[in-house]
């Protein structure tokens, strides 16, 4: 992919619900294929990742849109974890930032970078626990293809010690790379793979790289910017950011549209479902 992408301040990105005609024009009559992040997109951000439970109302909206449009959930969580939380059959689930993909019917798709990283990750996990367990509020979350070090619940005064541990462990494991997120850093295999590469690969693997399909990635985190940038390279591809510009006025994004919060994500999904159910005869989402 090209390294030249368009970024704008979040406040300058058009709101997908306030300007539905602009979104309809961007879709250009194509059928949306939806790629959905989980935490912060389908559910609000919570202090502990295990508490991010999908509401019944949200599940109903996702189930409705998945009945009429292709839907994949692409999450940094382990695939079995996000599959359990969403609990909707018939979706494509991509966990660990796209390292682990399952398609309806229980089949898996081996992506170009699948491999066994367990020994390296096991050793790095032990090192992180050794350094972080003494810091109140720090949380080490082991996943199949990565390790997340959460600092949302630590005191500001403890952040330098937290950061020092991450730097020390990262230096000991050059085969791993650090990926920042919202109050979290993840150690992942140091290979050229992320949510954006996963989405482009899924479009090909699922025969969705067609001129009549508009791939949309809906996400909130900085890790989702990889997908927003990737879709700038696809005709009809659109990133939709879930973020209130008032919360981070300096943030820039490669997304084409935005909404403010997960509730508005669900409203947008319901509108897209309604458009598909009507056979595309409505004027706008």
CSV table of N, CA and C in Angstrom, one decimal, residues 24 54 71 83 164 176 178 194 229 257:
chain,number,residue,atom,x,y,z
A,24,UNK,N,-24.4,8.6,1.4
A,24,UNK,CA,-25.0,7.9,0.3
A,24,UNK,C,-24.2,8.2,-1.0
A,54,UNK,N,-21.7,-6.9,25.2
A,54,UNK,CA,-22.6,-6.4,24.2
A,54,UNK,C,-24.0,-6.5,24.7
A,71,UNK,N,-21.0,-9.1,7.1
A,71,UNK,CA,-20.5,-8.4,8.3
A,71,UNK,C,-19.3,-9.3,8.9
A,83,UNK,N,-15.9,-13.7,19.6
A,83,UNK,CA,-17.0,-14.5,19.1
A,83,UNK,C,-18.0,-14.9,20.2
A,164,UNK,N,8.5,2.2,32.0
A,164,UNK,CA,9.8,1.6,32.1
A,164,UNK,C,9.8,0.1,31.9
A,176,UNK,N,9.1,-9.0,18.9
A,176,UNK,CA,7.8,-8.4,19.1
A,176,UNK,C,7.8,-6.9,18.9
A,178,UNK,N,5.6,-3.2,19.6
A,178,UNK,CA,4.6,-2.5,20.5
A,178,UNK,C,3.6,-1.8,19.7
A,194,UNK,N,-1.7,-6.1,10.2
A,194,UNK,CA,-2.5,-5.3,11.1
A,194,UNK,C,-3.9,-5.4,10.6
A,229,UNK,N,-6.8,3.7,6.7
A,229,UNK,CA,-5.8,4.0,5.7
A,229,UNK,C,-5.9,3.0,4.6
A,257,UNK,N,-15.7,9.4,7.5
A,257,UNK,CA,-16.9,9.9,8.2
A,257,UNK,C,-16.7,9.6,9.7
